[in-house]
Coordinates of C-alpha atoms in Angstrom, one line a residue:
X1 CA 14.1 4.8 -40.0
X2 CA 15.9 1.8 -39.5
X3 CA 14.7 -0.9 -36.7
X4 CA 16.7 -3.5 -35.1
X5 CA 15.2 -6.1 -33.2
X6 CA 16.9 -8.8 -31.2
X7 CA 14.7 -11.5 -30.3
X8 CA 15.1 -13.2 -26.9
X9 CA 13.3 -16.1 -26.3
X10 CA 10.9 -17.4 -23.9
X11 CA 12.0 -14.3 -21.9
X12 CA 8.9 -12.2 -21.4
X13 CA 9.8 -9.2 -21.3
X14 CA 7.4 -5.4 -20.1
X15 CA 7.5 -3.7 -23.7
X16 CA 9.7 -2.9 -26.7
X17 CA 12.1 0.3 -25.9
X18 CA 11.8 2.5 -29.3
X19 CA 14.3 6.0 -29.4
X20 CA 14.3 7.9 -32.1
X21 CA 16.9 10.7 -33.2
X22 CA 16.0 14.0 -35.3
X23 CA 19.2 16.2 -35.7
X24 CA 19.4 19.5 -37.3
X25 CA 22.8 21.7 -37.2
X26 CA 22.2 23.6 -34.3
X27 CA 20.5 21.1 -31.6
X28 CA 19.7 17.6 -31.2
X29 CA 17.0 16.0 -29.6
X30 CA 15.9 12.6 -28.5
X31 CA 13.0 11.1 -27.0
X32 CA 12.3 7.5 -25.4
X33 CA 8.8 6.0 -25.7
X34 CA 7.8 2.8 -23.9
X35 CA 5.0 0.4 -25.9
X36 CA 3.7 -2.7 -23.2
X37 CA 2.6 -5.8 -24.4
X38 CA 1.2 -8.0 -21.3
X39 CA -0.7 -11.1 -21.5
X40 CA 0.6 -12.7 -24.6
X41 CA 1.7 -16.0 -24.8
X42 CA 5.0 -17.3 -26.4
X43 CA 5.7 -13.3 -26.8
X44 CA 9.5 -12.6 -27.8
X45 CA 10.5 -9.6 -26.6
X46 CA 13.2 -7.1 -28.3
X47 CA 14.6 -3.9 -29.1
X48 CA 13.8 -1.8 -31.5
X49 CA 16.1 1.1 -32.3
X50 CA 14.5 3.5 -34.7
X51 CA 16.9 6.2 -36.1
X52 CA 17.0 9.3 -38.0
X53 CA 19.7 10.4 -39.7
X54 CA 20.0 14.2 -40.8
X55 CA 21.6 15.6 -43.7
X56 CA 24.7 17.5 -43.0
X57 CA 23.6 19.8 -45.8
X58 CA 20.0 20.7 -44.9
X59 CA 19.4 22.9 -41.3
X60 CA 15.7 21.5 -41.2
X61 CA 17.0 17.8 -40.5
X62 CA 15.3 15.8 -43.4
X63 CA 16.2 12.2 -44.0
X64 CA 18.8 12.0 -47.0
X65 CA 19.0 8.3 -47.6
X66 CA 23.0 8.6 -48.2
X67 CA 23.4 10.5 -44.9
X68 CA 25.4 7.9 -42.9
X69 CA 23.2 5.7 -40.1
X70 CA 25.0 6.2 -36.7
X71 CA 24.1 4.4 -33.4
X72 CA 24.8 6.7 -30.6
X73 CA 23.8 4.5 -28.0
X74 CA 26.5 5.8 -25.7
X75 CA 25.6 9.4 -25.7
X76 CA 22.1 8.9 -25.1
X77 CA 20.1 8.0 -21.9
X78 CA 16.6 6.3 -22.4
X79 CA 14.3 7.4 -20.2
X80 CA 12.6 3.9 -18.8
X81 CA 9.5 4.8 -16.4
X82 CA 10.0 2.0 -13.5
X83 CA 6.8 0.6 -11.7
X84 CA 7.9 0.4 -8.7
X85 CA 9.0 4.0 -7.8
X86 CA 8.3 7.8 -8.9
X87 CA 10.7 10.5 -9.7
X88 CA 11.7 12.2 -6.2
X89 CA 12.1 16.1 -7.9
X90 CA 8.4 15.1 -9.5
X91 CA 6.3 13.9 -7.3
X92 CA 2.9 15.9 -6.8
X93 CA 2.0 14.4 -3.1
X94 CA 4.5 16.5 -1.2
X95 CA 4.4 16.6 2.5
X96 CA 5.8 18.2 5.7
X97 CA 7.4 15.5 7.1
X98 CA 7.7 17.5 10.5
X99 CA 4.0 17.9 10.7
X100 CA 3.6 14.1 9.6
X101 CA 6.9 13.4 13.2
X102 CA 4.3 15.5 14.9
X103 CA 0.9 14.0 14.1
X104 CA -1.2 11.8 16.3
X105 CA -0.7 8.9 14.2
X106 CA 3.2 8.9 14.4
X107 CA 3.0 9.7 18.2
X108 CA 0.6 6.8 18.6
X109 CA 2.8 4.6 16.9
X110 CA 6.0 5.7 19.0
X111 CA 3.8 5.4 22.4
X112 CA 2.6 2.1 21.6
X113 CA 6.1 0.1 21.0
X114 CA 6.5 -3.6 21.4
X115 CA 7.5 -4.4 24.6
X116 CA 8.6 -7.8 25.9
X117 CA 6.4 -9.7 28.3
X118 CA 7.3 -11.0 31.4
X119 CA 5.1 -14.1 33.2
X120 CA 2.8 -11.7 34.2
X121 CA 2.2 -10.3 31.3
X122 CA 1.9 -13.4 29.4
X123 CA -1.1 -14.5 31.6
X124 CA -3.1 -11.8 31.0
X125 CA -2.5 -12.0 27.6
X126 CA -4.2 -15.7 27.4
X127 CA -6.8 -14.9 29.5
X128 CA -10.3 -15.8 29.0
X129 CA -11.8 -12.4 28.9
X130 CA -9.5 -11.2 26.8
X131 CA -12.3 -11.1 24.1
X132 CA -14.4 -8.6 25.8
X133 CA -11.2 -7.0 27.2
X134 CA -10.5 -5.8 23.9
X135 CA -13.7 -5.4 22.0
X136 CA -14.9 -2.3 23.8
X137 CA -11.4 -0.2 24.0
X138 CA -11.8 1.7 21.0
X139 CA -10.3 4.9 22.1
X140 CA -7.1 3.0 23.1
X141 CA -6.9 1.5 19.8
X142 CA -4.1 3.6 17.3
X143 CA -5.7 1.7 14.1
X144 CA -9.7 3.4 15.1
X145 CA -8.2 6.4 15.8
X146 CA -6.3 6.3 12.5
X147 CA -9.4 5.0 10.5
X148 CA -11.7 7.6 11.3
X149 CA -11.6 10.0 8.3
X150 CA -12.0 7.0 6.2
X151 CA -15.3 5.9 7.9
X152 CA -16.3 9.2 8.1
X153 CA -16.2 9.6 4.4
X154 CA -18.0 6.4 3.8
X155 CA -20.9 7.2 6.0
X156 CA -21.1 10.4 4.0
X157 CA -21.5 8.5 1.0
X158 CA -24.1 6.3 2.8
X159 CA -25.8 9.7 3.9
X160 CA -26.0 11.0 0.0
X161 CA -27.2 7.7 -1.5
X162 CA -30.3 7.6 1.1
X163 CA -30.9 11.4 0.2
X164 CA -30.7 10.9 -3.2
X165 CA -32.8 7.7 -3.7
X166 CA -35.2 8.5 -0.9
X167 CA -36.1 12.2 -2.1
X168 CA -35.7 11.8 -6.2
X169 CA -36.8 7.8 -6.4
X170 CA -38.5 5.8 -3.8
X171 CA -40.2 8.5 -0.8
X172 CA -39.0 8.4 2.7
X173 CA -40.9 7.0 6.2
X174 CA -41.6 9.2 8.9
X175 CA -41.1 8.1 12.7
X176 CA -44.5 6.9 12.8
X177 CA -44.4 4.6 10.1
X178 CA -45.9 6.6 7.6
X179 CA -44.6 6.6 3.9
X180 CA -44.0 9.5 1.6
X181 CA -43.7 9.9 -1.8
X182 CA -40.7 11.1 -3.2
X183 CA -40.8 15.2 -2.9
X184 CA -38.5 15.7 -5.6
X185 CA -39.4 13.4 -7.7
X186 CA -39.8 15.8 -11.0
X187 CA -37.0 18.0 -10.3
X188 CA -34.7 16.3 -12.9
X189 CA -35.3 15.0 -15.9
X190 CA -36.4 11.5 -16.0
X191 CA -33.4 10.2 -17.7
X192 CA -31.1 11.7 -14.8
X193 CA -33.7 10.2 -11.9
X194 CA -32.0 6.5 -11.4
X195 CA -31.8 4.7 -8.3
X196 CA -28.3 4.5 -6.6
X197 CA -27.9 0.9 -5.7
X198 CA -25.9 -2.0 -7.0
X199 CA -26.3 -6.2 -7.1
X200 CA -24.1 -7.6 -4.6
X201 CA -22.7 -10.3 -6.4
X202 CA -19.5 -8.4 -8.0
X203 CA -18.0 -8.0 -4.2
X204 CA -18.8 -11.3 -3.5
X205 CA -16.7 -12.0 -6.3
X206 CA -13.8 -9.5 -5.9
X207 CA -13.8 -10.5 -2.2
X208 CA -11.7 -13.5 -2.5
X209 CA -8.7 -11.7 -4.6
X210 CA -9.4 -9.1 -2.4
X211 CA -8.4 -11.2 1.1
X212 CA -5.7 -13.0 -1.1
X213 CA -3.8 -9.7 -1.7
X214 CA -4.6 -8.6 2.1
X215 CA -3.1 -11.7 3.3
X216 CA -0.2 -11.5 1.4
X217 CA 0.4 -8.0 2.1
X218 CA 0.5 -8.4 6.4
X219 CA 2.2 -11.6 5.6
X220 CA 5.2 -9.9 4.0
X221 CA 5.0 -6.9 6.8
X222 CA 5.1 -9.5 9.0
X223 CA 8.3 -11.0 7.3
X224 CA 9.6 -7.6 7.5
X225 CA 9.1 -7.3 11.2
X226 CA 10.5 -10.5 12.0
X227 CA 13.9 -10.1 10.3
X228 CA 14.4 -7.0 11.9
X229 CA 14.2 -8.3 15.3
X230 CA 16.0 -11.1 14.4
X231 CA 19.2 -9.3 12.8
X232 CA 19.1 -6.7 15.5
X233 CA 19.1 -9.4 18.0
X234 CA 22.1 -11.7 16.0
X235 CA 24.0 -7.5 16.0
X236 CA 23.3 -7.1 19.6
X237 CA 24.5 -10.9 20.7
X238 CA 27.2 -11.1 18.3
X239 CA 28.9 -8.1 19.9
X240 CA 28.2 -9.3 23.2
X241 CA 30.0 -12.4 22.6
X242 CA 32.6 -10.8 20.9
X243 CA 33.3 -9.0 24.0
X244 CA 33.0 -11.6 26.3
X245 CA 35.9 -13.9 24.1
X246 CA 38.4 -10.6 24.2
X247 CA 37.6 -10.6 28.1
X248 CA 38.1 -14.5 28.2
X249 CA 41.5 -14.0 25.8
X250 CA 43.4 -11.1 27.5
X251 CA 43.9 -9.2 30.8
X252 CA 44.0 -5.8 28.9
X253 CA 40.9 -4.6 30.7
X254 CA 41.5 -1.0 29.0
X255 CA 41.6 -2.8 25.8
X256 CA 38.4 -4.4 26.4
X257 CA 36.8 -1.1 27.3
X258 CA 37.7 0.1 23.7
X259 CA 36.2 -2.8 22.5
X260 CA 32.9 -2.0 24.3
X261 CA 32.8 1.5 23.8
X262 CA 33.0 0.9 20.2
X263 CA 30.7 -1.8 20.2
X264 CA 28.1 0.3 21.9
X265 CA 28.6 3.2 19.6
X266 CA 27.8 0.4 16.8
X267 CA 24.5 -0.8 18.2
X268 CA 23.3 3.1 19.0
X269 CA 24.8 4.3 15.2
X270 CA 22.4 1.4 13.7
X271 CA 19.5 2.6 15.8
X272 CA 20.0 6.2 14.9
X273 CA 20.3 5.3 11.0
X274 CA 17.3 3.4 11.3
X275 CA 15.0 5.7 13.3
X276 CA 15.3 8.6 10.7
X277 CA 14.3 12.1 12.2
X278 CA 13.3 10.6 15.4
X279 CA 16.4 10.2 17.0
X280 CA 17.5 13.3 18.2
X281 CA 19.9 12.7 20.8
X282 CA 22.1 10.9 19.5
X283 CA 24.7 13.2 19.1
X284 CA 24.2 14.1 23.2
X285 CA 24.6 9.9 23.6
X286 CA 27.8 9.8 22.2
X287 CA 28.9 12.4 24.1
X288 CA 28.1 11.3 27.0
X289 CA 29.6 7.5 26.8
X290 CA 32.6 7.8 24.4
X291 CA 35.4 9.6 26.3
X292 CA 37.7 10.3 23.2
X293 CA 36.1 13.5 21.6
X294 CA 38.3 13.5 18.5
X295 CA 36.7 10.0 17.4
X296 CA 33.2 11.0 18.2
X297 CA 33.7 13.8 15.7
X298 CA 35.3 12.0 13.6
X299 CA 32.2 9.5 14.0
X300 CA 29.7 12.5 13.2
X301 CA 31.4 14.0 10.3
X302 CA 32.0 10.5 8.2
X303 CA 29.6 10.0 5.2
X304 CA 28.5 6.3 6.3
X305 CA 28.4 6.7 10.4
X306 CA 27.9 3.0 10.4
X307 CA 30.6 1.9 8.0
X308 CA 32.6 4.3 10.4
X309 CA 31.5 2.5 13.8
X310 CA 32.7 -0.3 12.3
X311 CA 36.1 0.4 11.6
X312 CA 36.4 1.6 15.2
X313 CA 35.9 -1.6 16.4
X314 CA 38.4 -3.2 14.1
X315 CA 40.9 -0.2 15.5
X316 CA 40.1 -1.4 19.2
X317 CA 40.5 -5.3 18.4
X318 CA 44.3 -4.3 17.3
X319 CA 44.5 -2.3 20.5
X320 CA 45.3 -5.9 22.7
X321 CA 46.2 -8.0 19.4
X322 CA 49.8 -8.8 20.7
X323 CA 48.1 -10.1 23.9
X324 CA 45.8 -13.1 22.1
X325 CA 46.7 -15.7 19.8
X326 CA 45.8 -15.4 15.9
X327 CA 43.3 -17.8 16.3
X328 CA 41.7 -16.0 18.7
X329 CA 41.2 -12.2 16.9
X330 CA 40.4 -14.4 13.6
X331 CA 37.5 -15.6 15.7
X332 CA 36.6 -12.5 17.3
X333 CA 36.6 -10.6 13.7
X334 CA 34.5 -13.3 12.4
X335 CA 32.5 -12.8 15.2
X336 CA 32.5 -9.2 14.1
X337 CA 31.4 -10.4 10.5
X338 CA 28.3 -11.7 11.4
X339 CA 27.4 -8.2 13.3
X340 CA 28.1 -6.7 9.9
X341 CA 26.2 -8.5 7.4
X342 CA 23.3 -7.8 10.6
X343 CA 23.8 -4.5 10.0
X344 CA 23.4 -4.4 6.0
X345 CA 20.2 -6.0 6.4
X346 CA 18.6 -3.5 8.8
X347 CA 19.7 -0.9 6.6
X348 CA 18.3 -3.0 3.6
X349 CA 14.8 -3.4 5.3
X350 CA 14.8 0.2 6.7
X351 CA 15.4 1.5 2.8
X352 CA 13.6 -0.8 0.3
X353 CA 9.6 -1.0 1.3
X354 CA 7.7 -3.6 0.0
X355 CA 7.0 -2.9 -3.9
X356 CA 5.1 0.0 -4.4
X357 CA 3.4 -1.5 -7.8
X358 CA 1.8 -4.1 -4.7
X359 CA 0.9 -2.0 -2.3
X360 CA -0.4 0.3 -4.2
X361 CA -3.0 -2.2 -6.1
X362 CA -3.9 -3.6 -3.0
X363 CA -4.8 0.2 -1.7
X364 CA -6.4 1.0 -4.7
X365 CA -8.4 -2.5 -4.7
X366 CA -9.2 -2.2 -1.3
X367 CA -10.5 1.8 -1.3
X368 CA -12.4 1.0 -4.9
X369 CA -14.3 -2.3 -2.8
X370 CA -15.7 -0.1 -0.2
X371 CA -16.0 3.0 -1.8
X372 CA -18.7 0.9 -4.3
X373 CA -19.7 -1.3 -1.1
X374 CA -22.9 1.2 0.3
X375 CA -24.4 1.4 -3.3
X376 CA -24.5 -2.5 -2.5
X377 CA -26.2 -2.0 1.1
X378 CA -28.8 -0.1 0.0
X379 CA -31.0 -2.9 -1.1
X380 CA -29.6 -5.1 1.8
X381 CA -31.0 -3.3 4.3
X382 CA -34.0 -2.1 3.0
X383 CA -36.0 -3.3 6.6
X384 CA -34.6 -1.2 8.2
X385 CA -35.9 2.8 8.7
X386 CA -34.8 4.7 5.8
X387 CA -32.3 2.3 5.2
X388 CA -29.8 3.8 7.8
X389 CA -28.8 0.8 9.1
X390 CA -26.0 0.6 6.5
X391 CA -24.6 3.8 7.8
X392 CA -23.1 2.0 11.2
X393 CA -22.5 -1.5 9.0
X394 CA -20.4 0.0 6.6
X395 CA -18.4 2.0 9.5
X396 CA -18.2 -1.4 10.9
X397 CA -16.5 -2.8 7.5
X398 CA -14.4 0.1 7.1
X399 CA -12.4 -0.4 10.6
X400 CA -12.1 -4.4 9.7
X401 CA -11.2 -4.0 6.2
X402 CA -9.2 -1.2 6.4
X403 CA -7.6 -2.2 9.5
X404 CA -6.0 -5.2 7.8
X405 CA -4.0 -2.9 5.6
X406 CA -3.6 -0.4 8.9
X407 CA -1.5 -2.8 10.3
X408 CA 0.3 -4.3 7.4
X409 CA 1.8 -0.4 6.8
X410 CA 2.3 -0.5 10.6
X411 CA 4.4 -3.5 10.2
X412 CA 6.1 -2.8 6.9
X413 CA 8.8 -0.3 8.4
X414 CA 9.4 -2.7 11.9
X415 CA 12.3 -0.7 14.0
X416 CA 9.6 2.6 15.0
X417 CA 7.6 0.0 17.1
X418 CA 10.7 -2.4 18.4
X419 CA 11.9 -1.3 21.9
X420 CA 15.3 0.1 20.2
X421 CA 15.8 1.8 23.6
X422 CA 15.6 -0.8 25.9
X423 CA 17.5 -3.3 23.5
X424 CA 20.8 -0.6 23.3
X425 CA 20.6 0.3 27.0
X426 CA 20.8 -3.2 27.7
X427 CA 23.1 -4.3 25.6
X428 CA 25.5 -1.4 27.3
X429 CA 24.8 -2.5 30.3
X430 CA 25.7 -6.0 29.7
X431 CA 29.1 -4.6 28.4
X432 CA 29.8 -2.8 31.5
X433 CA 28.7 -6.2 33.7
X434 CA 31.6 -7.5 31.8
X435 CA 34.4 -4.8 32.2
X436 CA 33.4 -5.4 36.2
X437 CA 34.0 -8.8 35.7
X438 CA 37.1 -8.1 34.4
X439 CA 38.6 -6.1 37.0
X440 CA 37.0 -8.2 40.4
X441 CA 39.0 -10.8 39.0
X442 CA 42.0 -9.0 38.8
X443 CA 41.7 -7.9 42.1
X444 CA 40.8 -11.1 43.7
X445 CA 44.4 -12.5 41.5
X446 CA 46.2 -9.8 43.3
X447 CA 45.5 -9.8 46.5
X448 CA 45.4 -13.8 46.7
X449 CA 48.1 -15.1 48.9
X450 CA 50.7 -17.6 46.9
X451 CA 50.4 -21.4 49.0
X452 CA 53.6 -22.8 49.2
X453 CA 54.2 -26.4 48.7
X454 CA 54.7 -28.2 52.4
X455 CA 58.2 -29.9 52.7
X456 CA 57.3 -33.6 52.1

């Protein structure tokens, strides 16, 4: 074997990358295996390449040390596990993902979109009983109807820890106040008869990291939903500005209805490639508001239907180029710039989540804390009967707790629960206001009569 390791320093790096060859005549093999070293200070990190070398004249591949040392680096790929992401073809948690488009929860989520407020709307949402308002509509709410196998299975455990220590360890009370002993009490062995019940202090003391990572978590989701509105919104008005100078710029009204035709096929082509399988008429929109068929195929069949959109409105800017200035159609594509880089990052938000290696420590955190939590109650409520008053405490908990991370996944993926409808219809409206603008003033310039200048 021979090992070369570059040193790179004060770069801390996840492991040390070690391949190693064995060749034989007939086959070759290779292998990749992945050593990590966290938590060391002043740690330099390298690569060490360990190769063996065959001899050409033995079939069972054993190291000659004359056999020449070759570094095939470019022949051979290195299987690197990442953190953040699994292997698509190897994934065991496989689901339907129409019976997931179909489910309650997804329905719930689609049916309870962000709407804007009006002034109405904004008063009742300041009002004073707002607090009691809310607190008792628990069957409107999506999150406690999402929550409910999870506080189901924590009450069980809260069922079998009463069972266990009530009937093996401590007795039980009857409605009357009486206590019993435990009836089986010498069942088990003795060594097997322990008491299910925990000190409180460790989730006292994992609370805090706990709340740190759930506030970090809805504080990025909530990043997530912001920039999408606010790069749909800078797509939506960028367009609509862009219109309104090509209107400003040139009489070409026909022109201009290219313009907004393929404006509005942008703004629906970014909703559709951001909805997923949910959009399903968007093939029937296009249709039905672009009246050249051969470019809405040609917009259905291209590989990037967005990149696509894009290039028809560059095609319908040219279409009433001779009729403005060069200043003018440099502004209006720059314009048009600003609606593309809008684009990229919807698609950027839409595909990258937040890292998985976070979310998932935080779930795992989170589900370990209150799976552990009712072995803690038991003690806590040990005045009340049987101890069942842990049972609606920690279904309480559950809903709060798990809530929090409810609505950060809720958040994480923004564009199911913003009003994509409303914002693309009125964006085409707002287009069409425009083309009628367009043409009354062409009419009224017609049909004005020309004063002539009195005889002085």
């Amino acid at each position: 074997y021979v090992v070369a390791v570059l040193p790179k320093k004060e770069v801390l790096l996840p492991g040390i990358v070690a391949a190693a060859w064995s060749l034989d005549s007939n086959r070759s093999y290779s292998s990749a295996y992945i050593v990590r070293r966290n938590n060391m200070k002043n740690l330099q990190a390298g690569i060490g390449i360990a190769v063996l070398a065959a001899s050409s004249t033995l079939n069972c591949g054993a190291f000659s040390p004359t056999a020449p040392v070759a570094l095939r680096l470019s022949s051979t790929k290195l299987q690197v596990s990442s953190l953040n992401s699994e292997n698509k073809d190897g994934r065991e948690d496989r689901y339907d993902t129409a019976e997931l488009m179909s489910s309650e929860m997804e329905q719930a989520r689609l049916s309870n979109q962000y709407a804007r407020y009006s002034h109405d709307d904004w008063l009742r949402h300041r009002a004073s009983d707002r607090f009691f308002r809310n607190l008792f509509k628990f069957d409107k709410s999506p999150i406690v109807k999402n929550l409910l196998d999870e506080a189901a299975i924590l009450a069980a455990i809260c069922v079998g820890i009463i069972l266990w220590n009530e009937l093996l360890i401590e007795g039980w009370t009857d409605l009357n106040e009486v206590h019993h002993e435990a009836p089986l009490s010498g069942l088990f062995p003795s060594a097997l008869t322990f008491k299910l019940a925990l000190p409180t202090e460790p989730f006292f003391l994992c609370g805090g990291p706990l709340g740190l990572l759930l506030v970090f978590r809805n504080d990025c989701s909530f990043g997530r939903y912001k920039d999408a509105f606010h790069y749909w919104e800078v797509a939506c008005s960028s367009l609509g500005n862009m219109i309104l100078m090509a209107a400003s710029c040139t009489s070409n009204v026909e022109g201009v209805k290219q313009l907004s035709t393929a404006s509005w096929a942008v703004v629906r082509t970014l909703q559709h490639e951001v909805s997923g399988g949910f959009d399903t008429t968007y093939e029937k929109d296009l249709k039905k508001n672009m009246p050249d068929e051969q470019q809405v195929q040609r917009l259905l069949s291209a590989r990037n239907k967005l990149h696509r959109s894009h290039y028809n409105v560059h095609r319908a800017v040219d279409t009433f180029s001779e009729d403005i200035s060069n200043l003018d159609k440099r502004t209006i594509i720059n314009t048009f710039n600003n609606v593309a880089t809008a684009c990229a990052e919807c698609e950027r938000l839409y595909l990258t989540p937040i890292p998985l290696l976070y979310t998932r420590h935080t779930l795992k955190f989170l589900t370990l804390w209150m799976t552990f939590m009712p072995f803690a109650f038991y003690d806590v409520f040990a005045s009340s009967w049987n101890h069942t008053g842990m049972i609606p405490a920690i279904c309480i908990i559950c809903f709060l707790f798990f809530g929090i991370e409810e609505i950060a996944v809720s958040l994480e993926e923004p564009f199911s629960i913003l009003p994509l409808d409303e914002l693309v219809e009125e964006f085409q409206e707002n287009a069409q206001e425009t083309i009628e603008w367009m043409e009354e003033e062409q009419q009224v310039s017609t049909t004005k009569p020309v004063m002539k200048r009195p005889w002085v």
